[in-house]
Every structure is written in structure tokens, then in C-alpha cells.
Amino acid sequence: MKNRNVVILSAVLLWASPQQLWANMSYQTGDIIFHVSKSQQSLGIQKATKSRYSHMGLIVHKNGKAWVLEAVQPVKYTALQQWIDRGVERHYVVKRFKTNLTVRQKQTLIKNAEQYLGQPYDLYFEWDNRALYCSEIVWKAYHDALGIELAPLSKLKQFDLSSPEVKQLMQQRYGQSIPLNETVIAPQAIFASTALVEVDRK
């Protein structure tokens, strides 16, 4: 009977997806995951910020499962595998704060991020908390909960707003009143942060 159970377990492991197995073994609460979104604004974000990646979220372990706390419509938890499947070619990168967070720090971080659950997605990339976008919620959670500035903040005018895709996105969102001095944080700024180390890429 014992040998039979071993065979069954081996079969389950062979059929389980590599992403699921690796996530369960390796990812930690507080890790930051990036991918290329299939949303209509994704290309505009990529061109404006000179980034391959257009969406990101916080990995959280809850109830024995890995989730991504992300700013979509609305801010919510998405199962990790579902989040991965939603990205272009299922490609993703996971990064981690270079100094391992304590259990208490992780709890404080996620408690801060969870205050935004249910908030609407911020189509206008404003810096207030009435609505939030993906990189904003990650930056604010680390900064407000732990005093960690993952990357310097920018102004909208510092992005490359010259491409047709970006111009169209700006026109749709703002018309003729583009808030060039709005404080912003792009996924690329956090992705390039020297405070983070890469722990996985698929």
C-alpha cells in the first residue's frame, strides 16, 4: 500500500504544472510579480515607460494558496496561476526585496495593501487613494507599511508621450488637459529597482 501511495504521489507531481510546483516551493509573501498584460492600454504603457512589462502585483500566501494582490477593476486577489495564465505567453518575472522580510514585516505589508481591496482601478493614474493602478499599490504598500522606497517617483511629463499609441491613450483619458505634473510610478521603475533581486523568470 505504501509503494502504491508513492506511485500515485509521483504521478500527481509529474502532471502538476511547473509553475504551480515552483510557486508553492519558492515564492514568498511580499514578492513582486511582473508580466505583459493583454489589456488595451498595455502597449501605451510599454511605449511611454520604455518597459517590456505593463502589469504587476504582490504575491501573497493565504489559506495554503498563492495569490496575487493586484490593482485591476477593482483591486482584488487573483489566484497566482490564473494571473500567470492571463499574461502574454504566460511569461512572468518574480522579484524580491534584497533583504528578506520578517514574518511581521510581511504581515504589516499585506495588511496595508489589503486596505485598498475593492477600490476601483485608476484609469487616470492619479496619486490619491480614491482609485489605484498596479505599480501604485505596490509602491505605496512597501513605502507606507515598511518605509521602503522601491524606486523614485516621477512626473507624467518624464515619460515618453510621443508615440501614436501613447497619444491616443492620453487623448482618451484626459482630452486636452493632460496632467503633466501628476506624480506617477511605472512598473518599469520598480522592475529596475536596485532594492530588488530576481528570484524567478518563466
PDB file of N, CA and C in Angstrom, residues 59-132:
ATOM      1  N   ILE A  59       2.647  39.065  -4.510  1.00  0.00           N
ATOM      2  CA  ILE A  59       2.336  37.669  -4.205  1.00  0.00           C
ATOM      3  C   ILE A  59       2.037  37.548  -2.710  1.00  0.00           C
ATOM      4  N   VAL A  60       0.957  36.841  -2.401  1.00  0.00           N
ATOM      5  CA  VAL A  60       0.536  36.652  -1.012  1.00  0.00           C
ATOM      6  C   VAL A  60       0.134  35.194  -0.824  1.00  0.00           C
ATOM      7  N   HIS A  61       0.621  34.571   0.250  1.00  0.00           N
ATOM      8  CA  HIS A  61       0.183  33.216   0.593  1.00  0.00           C
ATOM      9  C   HIS A  61      -0.957  33.314   1.602  1.00  0.00           C
ATOM     10  N   LYS A  62      -2.107  32.777   1.229  1.00  0.00           N
ATOM     11  CA  LYS A  62      -3.285  32.788   2.097  1.00  0.00           C
ATOM     12  C   LYS A  62      -3.989  31.448   1.998  1.00  0.00           C
ATOM     13  N   ASN A  63      -4.330  30.883   3.144  1.00  0.00           N
ATOM     14  CA  ASN A  63      -5.100  29.642   3.181  1.00  0.00           C
ATOM     15  C   ASN A  63      -4.458  28.532   2.349  1.00  0.00           C
ATOM     16  N   GLY A  64      -3.138  28.443   2.406  1.00  0.00           N
ATOM     17  CA  GLY A  64      -2.424  27.387   1.708  1.00  0.00           C
ATOM     18  C   GLY A  64      -2.333  27.563   0.210  1.00  0.00           C
ATOM     19  N   LYS A  65      -2.657  28.760  -0.290  1.00  0.00           N
ATOM     20  CA  LYS A  65      -2.648  29.016  -1.724  1.00  0.00           C
ATOM     21  C   LYS A  65      -1.874  30.283  -2.022  1.00  0.00           C
ATOM     22  N   ALA A  66      -1.289  30.351  -3.222  1.00  0.00           N
ATOM     23  CA  ALA A  66      -0.576  31.556  -3.650  1.00  0.00           C
ATOM     24  C   ALA A  66      -1.512  32.446  -4.457  1.00  0.00           C
ATOM     25  N   TRP A  67      -1.552  33.719  -4.099  1.00  0.00           N
ATOM     26  CA  TRP A  67      -2.414  34.708  -4.750  1.00  0.00           C
ATOM     27  C   TRP A  67      -1.585  35.901  -5.202  1.00  0.00           C
ATOM     28  N   VAL A  68      -2.176  36.697  -6.090  1.00  0.00           N
ATOM     29  CA  VAL A  68      -1.595  37.987  -6.451  1.00  0.00           C
ATOM     30  C   VAL A  68      -2.595  39.069  -6.066  1.00  0.00           C
ATOM     31  N   LEU A  69      -2.162  39.980  -5.206  1.00  0.00           N
ATOM     32  CA  LEU A  69      -2.977  41.145  -4.875  1.00  0.00           C
ATOM     33  C   LEU A  69      -2.655  42.197  -5.930  1.00  0.00           C
ATOM     34  N   GLU A  70      -3.645  42.547  -6.725  1.00  0.00           N
ATOM     35  CA  GLU A  70      -3.394  43.404  -7.883  1.00  0.00           C
ATOM     36  C   GLU A  70      -4.451  44.488  -8.020  1.00  0.00           C
ATOM     37  N   ALA A  71      -4.060  45.570  -8.658  1.00  0.00           N
ATOM     38  CA  ALA A  71      -4.999  46.637  -8.990  1.00  0.00           C
ATOM     39  C   ALA A  71      -5.514  46.399 -10.402  1.00  0.00           C
ATOM     40  N   VAL A  72      -6.720  45.849 -10.471  1.00  0.00           N
ATOM     41  CA  VAL A  72      -7.465  45.764 -11.726  1.00  0.00           C
ATOM     42  C   VAL A  72      -8.789  46.458 -11.434  1.00  0.00           C
ATOM     43  N   GLN A  73      -9.860  45.997 -12.006  1.00  0.00           N
ATOM     44  CA  GLN A  73     -11.159  46.603 -11.712  1.00  0.00           C
ATOM     45  C   GLN A  73     -12.053  45.591 -11.019  1.00  0.00           C
ATOM     46  N   PRO A  74     -12.106  45.598  -9.678  1.00  0.00           N
ATOM     47  CA  PRO A  74     -11.422  46.511  -8.750  1.00  0.00           C
ATOM     48  C   PRO A  74     -10.124  45.884  -8.257  1.00  0.00           C
ATOM     49  N   VAL A  75      -9.491  46.515  -7.252  1.00  0.00           N
ATOM     50  CA  VAL A  75      -8.342  45.904  -6.573  1.00  0.00           C
ATOM     51  C   VAL A  75      -8.824  44.610  -5.922  1.00  0.00           C
ATOM     52  N   LYS A  76      -8.109  43.507  -6.177  1.00  0.00           N
ATOM     53  CA  LYS A  76      -8.590  42.215  -5.676  1.00  0.00           C
ATOM     54  C   LYS A  76      -7.453  41.205  -5.611  1.00  0.00           C
ATOM     55  N   TYR A  77      -7.773  40.037  -5.050  1.00  0.00           N
ATOM     56  CA  TYR A  77      -6.883  38.882  -5.080  1.00  0.00           C
ATOM     57  C   TYR A  77      -7.217  38.034  -6.299  1.00  0.00           C
ATOM     58  N   THR A  78      -6.175  37.598  -7.005  1.00  0.00           N
ATOM     59  CA  THR A  78      -6.318  36.674  -8.127  1.00  0.00           C
ATOM     60  C   THR A  78      -5.401  35.488  -7.864  1.00  0.00           C
ATOM     61  N   ALA A  79      -5.893  34.267  -8.078  1.00  0.00           N
ATOM     62  CA  ALA A  79      -5.047  33.081  -7.900  1.00  0.00           C
ATOM     63  C   ALA A  79      -3.800  33.214  -8.774  1.00  0.00           C
ATOM     64  N   LEU A  80      -2.649  32.845  -8.227  1.00  0.00           N
ATOM     65  CA  LEU A  80      -1.383  33.034  -8.929  1.00  0.00           C
ATOM     66  C   LEU A  80      -1.391  32.414 -10.318  1.00  0.00           C
ATOM     67  N   GLN A  81      -1.842  31.167 -10.431  1.00  0.00           N
ATOM     68  CA  GLN A  81      -1.820  30.520 -11.737  1.00  0.00           C
ATOM     69  C   GLN A  81      -2.742  31.219 -12.723  1.00  0.00           C
ATOM     70  N   GLN A  82      -3.877  31.691 -12.248  1.00  0.00           N
ATOM     71  CA  GLN A  82      -4.795  32.442 -13.111  1.00  0.00           C
ATOM     72  C   GLN A  82      -4.137  33.737 -13.579  1.00  0.00           C
ATOM     73  N   TRP A  83      -3.412  34.389 -12.683  1.00  0.00           N
ATOM     74  CA  TRP A  83      -2.712  35.630 -13.027  1.00  0.00           C
ATOM     75  C   TRP A  83      -1.653  35.362 -14.096  1.00  0.00           C
ATOM     76  N   ILE A  84      -0.904  34.282 -13.921  1.00  0.00           N
ATOM     77  CA  ILE A  84       0.120  33.914 -14.902  1.00  0.00           C
ATOM     78  C   ILE A  84      -0.516  33.615 -16.258  1.00  0.00           C
ATOM     79  N   ASP A  85      -1.591  32.845 -16.254  1.00  0.00           N
ATOM     80  CA  ASP A  85      -2.264  32.463 -17.498  1.00  0.00           C
ATOM     81  C   ASP A  85      -2.802  33.673 -18.259  1.00  0.00           C
ATOM     82  N   ARG A  86      -3.074  34.743 -17.554  1.00  0.00           N
ATOM     83  CA  ARG A  86      -3.671  35.929 -18.157  1.00  0.00           C
ATOM     84  C   ARG A  86      -2.654  36.781 -18.913  1.00  0.00           C
ATOM     85  N   GLY A  87      -1.369  36.563 -18.665  1.00  0.00           N
ATOM     86  CA  GLY A  87      -0.333  37.367 -19.301  1.00  0.00           C
ATOM     87  C   GLY A  87       0.032  36.858 -20.683  1.00  0.00           C
ATOM     88  N   VAL A  88       0.672  37.714 -21.466  1.00  0.00           N
ATOM     89  CA  VAL A  88       1.104  37.351 -22.815  1.00  0.00           C
ATOM     90  C   VAL A  88       2.118  36.211 -22.734  1.00  0.00           C
ATOM     91  N   GLU A  89       1.829  35.121 -23.428  1.00  0.00           N
ATOM     92  CA  GLU A  89       2.681  33.926 -23.494  1.00  0.00           C
ATOM     93  C   GLU A  89       3.005  33.344 -22.111  1.00  0.00           C
ATOM     94  N   ARG A  90       2.195  33.683 -21.128  1.00  0.00           N
ATOM     95  CA  ARG A  90       2.388  33.203 -19.751  1.00  0.00           C
ATOM     96  C   ARG A  90       3.790  33.526 -19.210  1.00  0.00           C
ATOM     97  N   HIS A  91       4.421  34.515 -19.807  1.00  0.00           N
ATOM     98  CA  HIS A  91       5.752  34.916 -19.334  1.00  0.00           C
ATOM     99  C   HIS A  91       5.607  35.818 -18.113  1.00  0.00           C
ATOM    100  N   TYR A  92       6.492  35.623 -17.130  1.00  0.00           N
ATOM    101  CA  TYR A  92       6.464  36.476 -15.946  1.00  0.00           C
ATOM    102  C   TYR A  92       7.835  36.487 -15.282  1.00  0.00           C
ATOM    103  N   VAL A  93       8.046  37.485 -14.448  1.00  0.00           N
ATOM    104  CA  VAL A  93       9.271  37.612 -13.655  1.00  0.00           C
ATOM    105  C   VAL A  93       8.866  37.899 -12.214  1.00  0.00           C
ATOM    106  N   VAL A  94       9.535  37.240 -11.276  1.00  0.00           N
ATOM    107  CA  VAL A  94       9.281  37.480  -9.852  1.00  0.00           C
ATOM    108  C   VAL A  94      10.528  38.100  -9.234  1.00  0.00           C
ATOM    109  N   LYS A  95      10.322  39.182  -8.498  1.00  0.00           N
ATOM    110  CA  LYS A  95      11.428  39.837  -7.798  1.00  0.00           C
ATOM    111  C   LYS A  95      11.113  39.930  -6.309  1.00  0.00           C
ATOM    112  N   ARG A  96      12.176  40.074  -5.512  1.00  0.00           N
ATOM    113  CA  ARG A  96      12.042  40.067  -4.052  1.00  0.00           C
ATOM    114  C   ARG A  96      12.926  41.159  -3.459  1.00  0.00           C
ATOM    115  N   PHE A  97      12.448  41.756  -2.368  1.00  0.00           N
ATOM    116  CA  PHE A  97      13.272  42.741  -1.668  1.00  0.00           C
ATOM    117  C   PHE A  97      14.570  42.070  -1.240  1.00  0.00           C
ATOM    118  N   LYS A  98      15.693  42.778  -1.456  1.00  0.00           N
ATOM    119  CA  LYS A  98      17.013  42.150  -1.323  1.00  0.00           C
ATOM    120  C   LYS A  98      17.329  41.670   0.093  1.00  0.00           C
ATOM    121  N   THR A  99      16.698  42.284   1.094  1.00  0.00           N
ATOM    122  CA  THR A  99      16.834  41.802   2.465  1.00  0.00           C
ATOM    123  C   THR A  99      15.556  41.069   2.833  1.00  0.00           C
ATOM    124  N   ASN A 100      15.656  39.804   3.193  1.00  0.00           N
ATOM    125  CA  ASN A 100      14.459  39.017   3.477  1.00  0.00           C
ATOM    126  C   ASN A 100      13.584  39.694   4.523  1.00  0.00           C
ATOM    127  N   LEU A 101      12.296  39.793   4.223  1.00  0.00           N
ATOM    128  CA  LEU A 101      11.349  40.394   5.157  1.00  0.00           C
ATOM    129  C   LEU A 101      11.035  39.419   6.283  1.00  0.00           C
ATOM    130  N   THR A 102      10.863  39.934   7.481  1.00  0.00           N
ATOM    131  CA  THR A 102      10.448  39.095   8.603  1.00  0.00           C
ATOM    132  C   THR A 102       8.966  38.762   8.460  1.00  0.00           C
ATOM    133  N   VAL A 103       8.508  37.792   9.226  1.00  0.00           N
ATOM    134  CA  VAL A 103       7.084  37.441   9.207  1.00  0.00           C
ATOM    135  C   VAL A 103       6.244  38.659   9.568  1.00  0.00           C
ATOM    136  N   ARG A 104       6.675  39.399  10.572  1.00  0.00           N
ATOM    137  CA  ARG A 104       5.933  40.586  10.998  1.00  0.00           C
ATOM    138  C   ARG A 104       5.888  41.639   9.888  1.00  0.00           C
ATOM    139  N   GLN A 105       7.002  41.845   9.209  1.00  0.00           N
ATOM    140  CA  GLN A 105       7.036  42.812   8.108  1.00  0.00           C
ATOM    141  C   GLN A 105       6.094  42.398   6.979  1.00  0.00           C
ATOM    142  N   LYS A 106       6.071  41.112   6.670  1.00  0.00           N
ATOM    143  CA  LYS A 106       5.167  40.624   5.625  1.00  0.00           C
ATOM    144  C   LYS A 106       3.717  40.860   6.017  1.00  0.00           C
ATOM    145  N   GLN A 107       3.388  40.601   7.268  1.00  0.00           N
ATOM    146  CA  GLN A 107       2.021  40.811   7.742  1.00  0.00           C
ATOM    147  C   GLN A 107       1.638  42.284   7.661  1.00  0.00           C
ATOM    148  N   THR A 108       2.557  43.154   8.053  1.00  0.00           N
ATOM    149  CA  THR A 108       2.306  44.597   8.011  1.00  0.00           C
ATOM    150  C   THR A 108       2.141  45.075   6.579  1.00  0.00           C
ATOM    151  N   LEU A 109       2.991  44.568   5.692  1.00  0.00           N
ATOM    152  CA  LEU A 109       2.933  44.929   4.275  1.00  0.00           C
ATOM    153  C   LEU A 109       1.587  44.569   3.668  1.00  0.00           C
ATOM    154  N   ILE A 110       1.158  43.336   3.879  1.00  0.00           N
ATOM    155  CA  ILE A 110      -0.082  42.875   3.258  1.00  0.00           C
ATOM    156  C   ILE A 110      -1.300  43.539   3.895  1.00  0.00           C
ATOM    157  N   LYS A 111      -1.248  43.770   5.195  1.00  0.00           N
ATOM    158  CA  LYS A 111      -2.357  44.476   5.846  1.00  0.00           C
ATOM    159  C   LYS A 111      -2.533  45.854   5.233  1.00  0.00           C
ATOM    160  N   ASN A 112      -1.431  46.523   4.950  1.00  0.00           N
ATOM    161  CA  ASN A 112      -1.506  47.838   4.320  1.00  0.00           C
ATOM    162  C   ASN A 112      -2.089  47.746   2.919  1.00  0.00           C
ATOM    163  N   ALA A 113      -1.610  46.773   2.130  1.00  0.00           N
ATOM    164  CA  ALA A 113      -2.105  46.623   0.758  1.00  0.00           C
ATOM    165  C   ALA A 113      -3.580  46.244   0.738  1.00  0.00           C
ATOM    166  N   GLU A 114      -4.010  45.446   1.716  1.00  0.00           N
ATOM    167  CA  GLU A 114      -5.395  44.975   1.735  1.00  0.00           C
ATOM    168  C   GLU A 114      -6.401  46.084   2.019  1.00  0.00           C
ATOM    169  N   GLN A 115      -5.943  47.209   2.544  1.00  0.00           N
ATOM    170  CA  GLN A 115      -6.876  48.315   2.773  1.00  0.00           C
ATOM    171  C   GLN A 115      -7.467  48.832   1.462  1.00  0.00           C
ATOM    172  N   TYR A 116      -6.799  48.526   0.358  1.00  0.00           N
ATOM    173  CA  TYR A 116      -7.250  49.001  -0.944  1.00  0.00           C
ATOM    174  C   TYR A 116      -8.158  48.012  -1.664  1.00  0.00           C
ATOM    175  N   LEU A 117      -8.376  46.831  -1.097  1.00  0.00           N
ATOM    176  CA  LEU A 117      -9.248  45.847  -1.748  1.00  0.00           C
ATOM    177  C   LEU A 117     -10.620  46.459  -2.013  1.00  0.00           C
ATOM    178  N   GLY A 118     -11.109  46.253  -3.225  1.00  0.00           N
ATOM    179  CA  GLY A 118     -12.415  46.785  -3.588  1.00  0.00           C
ATOM    180  C   GLY A 118     -12.374  48.177  -4.177  1.00  0.00           C
ATOM    181  N   GLN A 119     -11.214  48.852  -4.074  1.00  0.00           N
ATOM    182  CA  GLN A 119     -11.098  50.184  -4.667  1.00  0.00           C
ATOM    183  C   GLN A 119     -11.080  50.063  -6.193  1.00  0.00           C
ATOM    184  N   PRO A 120     -11.590  51.066  -6.899  1.00  0.00           N
ATOM    185  CA  PRO A 120     -11.592  50.996  -8.366  1.00  0.00           C
ATOM    186  C   PRO A 120     -10.195  51.141  -8.956  1.00  0.00           C
ATOM    187  N   TYR A 121     -10.049  50.656 -10.178  1.00  0.00           N
ATOM    188  CA  TYR A 121      -8.794  50.842 -10.903  1.00  0.00           C
ATOM    189  C   TYR A 121      -8.688  52.296 -11.343  1.00  0.00           C
ATOM    190  N   ASP A 122      -7.485  52.841 -11.261  1.00  0.00           N
ATOM    191  CA  ASP A 122      -7.275  54.257 -11.575  1.00  0.00           C
ATOM    192  C   ASP A 122      -6.881  54.442 -13.039  1.00  0.00           C
ATOM    193  N   LEU A 123      -7.857  54.743 -13.859  1.00  0.00           N
ATOM    194  CA  LEU A 123      -7.616  54.959 -15.285  1.00  0.00           C
ATOM    195  C   LEU A 123      -6.823  56.233 -15.552  1.00  0.00           C
ATOM    196  N   TYR A 124      -6.807  57.140 -14.590  1.00  0.00           N
ATOM    197  CA  TYR A 124      -6.185  58.452 -14.799  1.00  0.00           C
ATOM    198  C   TYR A 124      -4.811  58.565 -14.138  1.00  0.00           C
ATOM    199  N   PHE A 125      -4.362  57.495 -13.511  1.00  0.00           N
ATOM    200  CA  PHE A 125      -3.020  57.449 -12.914  1.00  0.00           C
ATOM    201  C   PHE A 125      -2.783  58.597 -11.937  1.00  0.00           C
ATOM    202  N   GLU A 126      -3.785  58.874 -11.108  1.00  0.00           N
ATOM    203  CA  GLU A 126      -3.661  59.918 -10.093  1.00  0.00           C
ATOM    204  C   GLU A 126      -3.030  59.337  -8.831  1.00  0.00           C
ATOM    205  N   TRP A 127      -2.406  60.207  -8.024  1.00  0.00           N
ATOM    206  CA  TRP A 127      -1.641  59.732  -6.881  1.00  0.00           C
ATOM    207  C   TRP A 127      -2.457  59.671  -5.594  1.00  0.00           C
ATOM    208  N   ASP A 128      -3.727  60.031  -5.639  1.00  0.00           N
ATOM    209  CA  ASP A 128      -4.549  59.905  -4.434  1.00  0.00           C
ATOM    210  C   ASP A 128      -4.991  58.450  -4.282  1.00  0.00           C
ATOM    211  N   ASN A 129      -5.712  58.168  -3.203  1.00  0.00           N
ATOM    212  CA  ASN A 129      -6.093  56.780  -2.908  1.00  0.00           C
ATOM    213  C   ASN A 129      -7.541  56.455  -3.252  1.00  0.00           C
ATOM    214  N   ARG A 130      -8.195  57.332  -3.990  1.00  0.00           N
ATOM    215  CA  ARG A 130      -9.592  57.057  -4.361  1.00  0.00           C
ATOM    216  C   ARG A 130      -9.668  55.904  -5.354  1.00  0.00           C
ATOM    217  N   ALA A 131      -8.648  55.778  -6.166  1.00  0.00           N
ATOM    218  CA  ALA A 131      -8.514  54.675  -7.118  1.00  0.00           C
ATOM    219  C   ALA A 131      -7.016  54.420  -7.265  1.00  0.00           C
ATOM    220  N   LEU A 132      -6.657  53.191  -7.640  1.00  0.00           N
ATOM    221  CA  LEU A 132      -5.233  52.843  -7.693  1.00  0.00           C
ATOM    222  C   LEU A 132      -4.903  52.040  -8.940  1.00  0.00           C
TER     223      LEU A 132
END
